[in-house]
XYZ file of C-alpha atoms in Angstrom:
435
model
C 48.704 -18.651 -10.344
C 48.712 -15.473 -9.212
C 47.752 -13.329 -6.187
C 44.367 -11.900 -7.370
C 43.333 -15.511 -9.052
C 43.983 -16.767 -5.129
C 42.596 -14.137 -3.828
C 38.710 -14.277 -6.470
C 38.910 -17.793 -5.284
C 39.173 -17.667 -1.837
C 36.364 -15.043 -1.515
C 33.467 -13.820 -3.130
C 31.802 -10.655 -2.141
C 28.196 -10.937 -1.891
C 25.925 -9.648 -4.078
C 22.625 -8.112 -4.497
C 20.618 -8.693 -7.736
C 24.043 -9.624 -9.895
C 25.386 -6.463 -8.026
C 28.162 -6.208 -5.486
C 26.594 -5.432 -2.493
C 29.249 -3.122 -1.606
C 28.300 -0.497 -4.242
C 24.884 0.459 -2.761
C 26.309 0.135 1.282
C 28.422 2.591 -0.178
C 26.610 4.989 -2.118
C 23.717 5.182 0.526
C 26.149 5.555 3.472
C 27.349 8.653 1.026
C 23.866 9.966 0.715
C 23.226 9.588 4.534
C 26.873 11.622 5.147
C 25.687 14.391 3.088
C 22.138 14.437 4.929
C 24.490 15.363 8.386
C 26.447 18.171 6.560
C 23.151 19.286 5.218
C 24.121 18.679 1.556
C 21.491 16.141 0.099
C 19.026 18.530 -2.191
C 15.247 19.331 -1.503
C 14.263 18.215 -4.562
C 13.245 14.601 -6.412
C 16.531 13.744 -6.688
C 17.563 14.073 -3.042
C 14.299 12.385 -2.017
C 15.230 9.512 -4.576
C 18.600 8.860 -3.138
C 18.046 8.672 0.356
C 15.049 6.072 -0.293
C 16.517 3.812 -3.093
C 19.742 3.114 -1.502
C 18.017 2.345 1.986
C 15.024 0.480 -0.207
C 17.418 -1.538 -1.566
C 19.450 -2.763 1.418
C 16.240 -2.688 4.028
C 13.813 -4.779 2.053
C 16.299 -7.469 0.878
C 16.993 -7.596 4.728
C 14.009 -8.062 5.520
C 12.848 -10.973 3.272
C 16.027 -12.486 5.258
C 15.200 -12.067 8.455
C 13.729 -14.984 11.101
C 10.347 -14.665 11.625
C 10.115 -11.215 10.252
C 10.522 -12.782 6.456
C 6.814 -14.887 7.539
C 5.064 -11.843 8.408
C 5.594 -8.943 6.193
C 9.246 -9.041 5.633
C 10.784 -6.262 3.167
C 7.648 -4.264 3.358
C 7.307 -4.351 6.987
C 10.797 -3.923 7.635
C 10.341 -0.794 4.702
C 7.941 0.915 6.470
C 8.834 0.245 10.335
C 12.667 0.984 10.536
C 12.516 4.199 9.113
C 9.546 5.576 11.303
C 11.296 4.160 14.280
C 14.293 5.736 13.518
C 12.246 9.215 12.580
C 10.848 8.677 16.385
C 14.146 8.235 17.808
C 15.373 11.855 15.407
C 18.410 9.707 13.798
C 17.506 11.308 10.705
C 18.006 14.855 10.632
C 15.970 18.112 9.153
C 17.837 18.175 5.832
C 17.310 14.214 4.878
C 13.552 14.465 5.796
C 12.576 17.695 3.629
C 14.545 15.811 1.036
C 12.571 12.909 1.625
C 9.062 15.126 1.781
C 10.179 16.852 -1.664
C 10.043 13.912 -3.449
C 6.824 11.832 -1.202
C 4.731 15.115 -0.634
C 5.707 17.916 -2.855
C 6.657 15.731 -6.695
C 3.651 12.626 -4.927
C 6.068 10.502 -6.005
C 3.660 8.035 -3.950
C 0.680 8.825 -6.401
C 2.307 8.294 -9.234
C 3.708 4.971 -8.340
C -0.271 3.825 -7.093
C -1.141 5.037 -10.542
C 1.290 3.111 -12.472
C 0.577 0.069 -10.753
C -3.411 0.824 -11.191
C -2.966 1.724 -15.339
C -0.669 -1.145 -15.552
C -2.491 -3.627 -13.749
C -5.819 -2.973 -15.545
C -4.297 -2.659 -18.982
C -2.039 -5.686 -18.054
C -5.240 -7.945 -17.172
C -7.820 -9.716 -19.077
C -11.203 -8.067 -19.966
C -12.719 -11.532 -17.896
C -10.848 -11.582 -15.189
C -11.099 -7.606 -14.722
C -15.071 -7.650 -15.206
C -15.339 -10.260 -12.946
C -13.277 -9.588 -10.138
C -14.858 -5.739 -10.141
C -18.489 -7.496 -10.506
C -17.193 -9.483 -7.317
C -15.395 -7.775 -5.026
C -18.230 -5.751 -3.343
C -20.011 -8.737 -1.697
C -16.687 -9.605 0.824
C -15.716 -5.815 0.993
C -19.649 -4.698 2.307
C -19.699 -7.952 4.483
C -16.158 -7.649 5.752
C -16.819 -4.257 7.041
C -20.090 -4.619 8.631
C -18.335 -7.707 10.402
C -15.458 -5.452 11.297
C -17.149 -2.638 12.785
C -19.178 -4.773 15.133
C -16.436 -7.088 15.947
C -14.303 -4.066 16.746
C -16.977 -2.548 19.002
C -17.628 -5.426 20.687
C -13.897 -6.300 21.693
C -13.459 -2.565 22.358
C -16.460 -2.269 24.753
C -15.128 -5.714 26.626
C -11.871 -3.299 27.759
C -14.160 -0.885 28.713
C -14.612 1.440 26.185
C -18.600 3.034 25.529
C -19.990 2.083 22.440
C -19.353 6.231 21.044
C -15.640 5.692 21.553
C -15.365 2.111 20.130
C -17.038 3.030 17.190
C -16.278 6.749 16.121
C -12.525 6.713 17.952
C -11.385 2.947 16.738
C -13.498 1.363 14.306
C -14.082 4.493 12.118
C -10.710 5.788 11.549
C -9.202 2.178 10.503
C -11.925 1.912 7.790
C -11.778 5.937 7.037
C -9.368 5.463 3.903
C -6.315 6.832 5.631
C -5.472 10.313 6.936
C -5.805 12.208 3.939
C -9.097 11.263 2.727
C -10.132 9.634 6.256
C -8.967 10.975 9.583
C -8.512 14.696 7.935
C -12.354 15.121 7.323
C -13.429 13.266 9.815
C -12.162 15.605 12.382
C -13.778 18.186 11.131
C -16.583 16.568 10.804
C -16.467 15.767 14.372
C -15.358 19.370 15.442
C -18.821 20.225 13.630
C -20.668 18.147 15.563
C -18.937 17.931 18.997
C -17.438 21.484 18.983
C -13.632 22.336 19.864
C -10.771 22.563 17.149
C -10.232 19.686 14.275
C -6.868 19.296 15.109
C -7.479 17.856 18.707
C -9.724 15.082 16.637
C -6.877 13.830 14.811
C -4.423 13.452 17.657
C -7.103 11.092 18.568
C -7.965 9.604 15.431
C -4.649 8.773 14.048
C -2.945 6.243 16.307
C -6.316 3.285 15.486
C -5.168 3.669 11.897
C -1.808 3.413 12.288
C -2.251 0.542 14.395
C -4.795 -1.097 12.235
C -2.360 -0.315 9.128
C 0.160 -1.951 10.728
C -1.640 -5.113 12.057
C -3.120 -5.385 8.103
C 0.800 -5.452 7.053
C 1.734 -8.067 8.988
C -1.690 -9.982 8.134
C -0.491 -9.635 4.267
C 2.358 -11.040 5.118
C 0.576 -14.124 7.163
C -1.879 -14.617 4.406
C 1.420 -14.813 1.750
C 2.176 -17.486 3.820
C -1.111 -19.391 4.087
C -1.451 -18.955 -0.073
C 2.336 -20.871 -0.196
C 1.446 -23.561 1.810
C -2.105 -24.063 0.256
C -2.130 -23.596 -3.206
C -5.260 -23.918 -4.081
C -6.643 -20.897 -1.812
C -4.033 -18.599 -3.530
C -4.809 -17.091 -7.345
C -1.059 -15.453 -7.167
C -2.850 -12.286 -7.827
C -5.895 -13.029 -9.706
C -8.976 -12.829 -7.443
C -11.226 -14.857 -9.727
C -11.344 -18.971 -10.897
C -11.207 -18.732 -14.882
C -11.491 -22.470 -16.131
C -9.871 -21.176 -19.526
C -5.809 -21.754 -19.085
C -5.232 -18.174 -21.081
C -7.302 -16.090 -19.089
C -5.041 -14.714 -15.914
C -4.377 -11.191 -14.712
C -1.126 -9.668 -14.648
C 0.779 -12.121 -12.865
C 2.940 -10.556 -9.917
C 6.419 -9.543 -10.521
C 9.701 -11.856 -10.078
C 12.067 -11.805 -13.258
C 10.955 -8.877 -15.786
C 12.294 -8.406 -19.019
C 12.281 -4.890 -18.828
C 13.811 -4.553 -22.089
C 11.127 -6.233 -24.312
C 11.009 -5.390 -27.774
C 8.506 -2.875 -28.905
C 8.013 -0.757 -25.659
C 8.313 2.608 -25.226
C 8.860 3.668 -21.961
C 8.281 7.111 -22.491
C 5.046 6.149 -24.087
C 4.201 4.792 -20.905
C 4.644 7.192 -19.031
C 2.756 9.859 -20.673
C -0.234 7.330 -20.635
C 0.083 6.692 -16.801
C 0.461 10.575 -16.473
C -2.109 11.786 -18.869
C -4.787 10.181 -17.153
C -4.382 11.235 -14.043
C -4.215 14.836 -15.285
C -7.341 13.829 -17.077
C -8.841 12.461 -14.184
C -7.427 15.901 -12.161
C -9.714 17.649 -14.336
C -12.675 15.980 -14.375
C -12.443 15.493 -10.439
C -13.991 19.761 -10.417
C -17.006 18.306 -12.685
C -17.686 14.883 -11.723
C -16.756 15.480 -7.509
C -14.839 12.166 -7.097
C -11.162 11.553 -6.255
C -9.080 11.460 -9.114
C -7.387 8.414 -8.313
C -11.055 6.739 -8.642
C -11.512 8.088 -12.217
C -8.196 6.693 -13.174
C -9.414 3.775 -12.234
C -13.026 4.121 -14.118
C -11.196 5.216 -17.295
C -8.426 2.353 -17.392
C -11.142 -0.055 -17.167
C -13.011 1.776 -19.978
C -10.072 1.958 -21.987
C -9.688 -1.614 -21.547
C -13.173 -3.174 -21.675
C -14.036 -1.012 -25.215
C -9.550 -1.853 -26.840
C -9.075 1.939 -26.899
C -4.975 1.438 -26.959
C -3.337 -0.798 -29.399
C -1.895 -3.684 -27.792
C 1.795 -2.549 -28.125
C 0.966 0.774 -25.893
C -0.814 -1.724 -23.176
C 2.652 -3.079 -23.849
C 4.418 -0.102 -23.323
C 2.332 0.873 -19.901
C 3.333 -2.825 -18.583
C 6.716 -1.587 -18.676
C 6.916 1.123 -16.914
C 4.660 -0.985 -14.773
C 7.578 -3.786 -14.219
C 10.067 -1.410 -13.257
C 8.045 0.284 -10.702
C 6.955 -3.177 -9.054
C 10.192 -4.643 -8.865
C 12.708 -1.767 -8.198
C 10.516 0.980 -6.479
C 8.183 -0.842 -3.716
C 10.656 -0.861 -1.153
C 12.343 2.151 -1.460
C 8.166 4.198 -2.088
C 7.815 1.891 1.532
C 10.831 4.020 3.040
C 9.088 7.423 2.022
C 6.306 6.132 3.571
C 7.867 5.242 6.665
C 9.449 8.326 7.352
C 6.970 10.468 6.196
C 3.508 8.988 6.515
C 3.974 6.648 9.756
C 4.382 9.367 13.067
C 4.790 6.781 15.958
C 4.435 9.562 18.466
C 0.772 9.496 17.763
C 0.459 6.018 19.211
C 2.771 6.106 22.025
C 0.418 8.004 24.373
C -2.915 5.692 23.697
C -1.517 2.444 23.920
C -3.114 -0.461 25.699
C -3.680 -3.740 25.617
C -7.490 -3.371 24.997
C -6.593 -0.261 22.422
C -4.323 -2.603 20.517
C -6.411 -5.263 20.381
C -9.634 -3.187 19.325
C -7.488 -2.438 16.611
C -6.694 -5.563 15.520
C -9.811 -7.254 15.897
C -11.093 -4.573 12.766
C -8.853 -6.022 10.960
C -8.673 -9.850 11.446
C -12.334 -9.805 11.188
C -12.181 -7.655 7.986
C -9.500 -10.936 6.733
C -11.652 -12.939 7.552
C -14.619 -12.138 6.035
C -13.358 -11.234 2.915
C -11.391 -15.070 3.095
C -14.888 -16.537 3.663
C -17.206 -14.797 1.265
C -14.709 -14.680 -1.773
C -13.844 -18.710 -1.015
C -17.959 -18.883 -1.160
C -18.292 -16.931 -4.376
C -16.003 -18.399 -6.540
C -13.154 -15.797 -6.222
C -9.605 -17.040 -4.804
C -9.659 -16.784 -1.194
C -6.402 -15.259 -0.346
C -6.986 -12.815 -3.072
C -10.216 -11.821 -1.814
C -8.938 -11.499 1.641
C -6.061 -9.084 0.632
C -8.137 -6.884 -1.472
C -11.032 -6.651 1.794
C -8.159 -6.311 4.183
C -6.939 -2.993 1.911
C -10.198 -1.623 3.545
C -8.525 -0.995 6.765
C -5.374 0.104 5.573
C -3.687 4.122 5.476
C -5.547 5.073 1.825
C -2.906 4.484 -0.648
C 0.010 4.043 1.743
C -1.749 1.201 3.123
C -2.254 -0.248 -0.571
C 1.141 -0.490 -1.107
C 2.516 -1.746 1.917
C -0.236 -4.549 1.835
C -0.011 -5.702 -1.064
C 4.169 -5.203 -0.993
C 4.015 -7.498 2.071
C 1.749 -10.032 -0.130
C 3.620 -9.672 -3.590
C 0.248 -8.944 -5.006
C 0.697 -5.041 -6.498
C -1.079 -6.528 -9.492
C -4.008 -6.177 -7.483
C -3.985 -2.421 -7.045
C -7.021 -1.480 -8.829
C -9.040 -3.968 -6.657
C -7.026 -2.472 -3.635
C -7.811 0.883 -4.887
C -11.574 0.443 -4.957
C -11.765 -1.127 -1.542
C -9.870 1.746 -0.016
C -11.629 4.321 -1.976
C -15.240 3.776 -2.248
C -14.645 2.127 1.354
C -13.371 5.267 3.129
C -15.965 7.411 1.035
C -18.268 5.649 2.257
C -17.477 5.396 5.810
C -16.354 9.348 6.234
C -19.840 10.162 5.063
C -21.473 7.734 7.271
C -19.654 8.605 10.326
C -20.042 12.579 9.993
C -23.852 11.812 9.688
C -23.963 9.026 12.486
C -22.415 11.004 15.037
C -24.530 13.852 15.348
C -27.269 11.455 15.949
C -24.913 9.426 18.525
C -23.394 12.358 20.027
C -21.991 11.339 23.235
């Protein structure tokens, strides 16, 4: 026998998806080399190597780790390491404008939310769609009424006055994220309250990163509670069908990427096309675009505009996105989207757990009304619990720390017509309780 036969015998290197784990360790340790000599390119490509090869290694990791695999795992591994180690400024100037060419500059982050939203919807049956849509505004209204007084209530028990509670804490975990939450609202509040809008968001933005974060590890919990009780969990479909064929677009594990008939590039320019469509028709209709993709994927669907073998063809683009590109969009995130220097001057005890009171009664809620209304509880939850999560960031860290992308539309809606909702409210309510 010889040497190398000995040697393949007596030890295997480990692998990662069929692939030597080596070969990424390697090729991301390259990328990260380049990043010190200033080498790694501003552009999509740059951005895509530094957060696939740490996506891939990080989020594996994760689902590994003690205790951290039960609450969150991958996804909150994902999205904490790297802002931890953007706090601590081990990643240097050249590796973060890479990084923000690719997040920021080519959304790379929009167009995965889209091809999970297009994919889902198309993906889904026209009964399970209609009636989780028809559904999910009873737990998502009740959920945040429950939050917001929950949250002032535990916020005014530390001491806090009902002004700060409500318009500091509460308001900016609901908002819909920084973007379309915490950016208006401060100038909404500079409006109101005088002084510049950028002193409002220093204040505004550590409650909903904290709230994010509490609603990623509460994903992760509520994973848990859907394994152990199966018959709380719909595995991605939020409502009870009695017919056996009628199921949403069951969440990822073993694609076949490959399936006969798809064209990927078809795909594509669907998932593309209508968000440029829905781009357009933001100037005339005044909503967010990301909202009219979702209104015209669910007209699409409900009236069969696309033949089934282009729903076919989205659903694959959709796959590879939801297997291969979670963790490494949750890296982007993390270095890009999740400054912990905001928090680290307004922690406290009664700050953390105002925060986190919004969103375990937001859970809760949502668990409670959806088990009363016929939709899967742990579902339900998820989708209410998107509600208090960073926009679209928080989307797909939830639902990455649930396995549940399939639910992105539902997600989607929450976070949108949620924050909407709450940004308008707030900019009117605080004139009147202008403290």
């Amino acid at each position: 026998m010889s040497l190398q036969a000995k040697t393949s015998r007596s030890f295997t290197l480990p692998t990662l998806d069929g692939i030597p784990l080596i070969v990424p360790i390697i090729l991301t340790a390259g990328v990260l080399a380049a990043g010190v000599f200033d080498a790694i390119p501003k552009n999509m490509i740059g951005g895509l190597a530094v957060i696939v090869g740490l996506g891939m290694l990080l989020g594996p990791l994760g689902n590994r780790l003690p205790v951290i695999s039960k609450i969150g795992g991958g996804a909150l591994i994902c999205l904490m390491v790297p802002s931890v180690l953007v706090y601590f400024s081990v990643f240097n100037a050249n590796t973060l404008s890479a990084v923000n060419a690719l997040m920021k500059e080519a959304n790379f982050l929009y167009f995965v939310i889209s091809t999970l939203v297009v994919g889902s919807i198309l993906g889904m049956s026209r009964k399970v769609m209609v009636g989780g849509l028809i559904r999910i505004f009873p737990p998502l209204v009740l959920g945040t009424v429950v939050a917001v007084s929950v949250g002032i209530g535990v916020a005014m028990t530390f001491g806090y006055s009902f002004h700060r509670a409500l318009f500091y804490i509460v308001v900016p975990i609901i908002g819909g994220g920084i973007g379309e939450g915490v950016i208006p609202l401060s100038s909404a509040y500079a409006s109101a309250l005088g002084g510049e809008s950028g002193s409002y968001v220093a204040e505004l933005i550590p409650a909903a990163i904290i709230g994010n974060i509490a609603a990623v590890i509460l994903a992760g919990l509520l994973r848990r509670l859907g394994d152990r009780r199966p018959q709380l969990d719909g595995g991605g479909r939020l409502v009870k069908v009695a017919a056996p064929d009628v199921t949403a677009a069951a969440p990822v594990s073993r694609p076949d990427i490959a399936a006969p008939g798809r064209n990927h590039a078809l795909g594509v320019l669907l998932i593309c096309g209508l968000f440029v469509l829905a781009t357009l028709l933001e100037q005339i209709v005044h909503l967010p675009a990301p909202v009219l993709v979702i209104i015209m994927s669910v007209l699409c669907k409900l009236f069969g505009v696309f033949p089934a073998a282009v729903e076919d063809s989205v659903r694959g683009i959709y796959t590879v996105i939801a297997r291969y590109f979670i963790y490494p969009t949750m890296i982007g995130l993390g270095m890009l989207y999740l400054p912990l220097q905001n928090i680290m001057g307004v922690i406290s005890v009664g700050y953390v757990a105002a925060c986190i009171a919004v969103v375990v009664a937001m859970a809760a809620t949502g668990f409670w009304v959806g088990r009363a209304i016929g939709m899967y509880p742990v579902d339900a939850a998820l989708v209410t619990v998107c509600h208090s999560g960073l926009g679209g960031t928080g989307d797909v860290a939830i639902l990455s720390a649930s396995n549940r992308m399939n639910l992105m539309p539902f997600a989607q809606i929450s976070t949108r017509i949620g924050g909407v909702t709450t940004v308008i409210s707030a900019a009117a309510l605080i004139r009147v309780f202008e403290g």
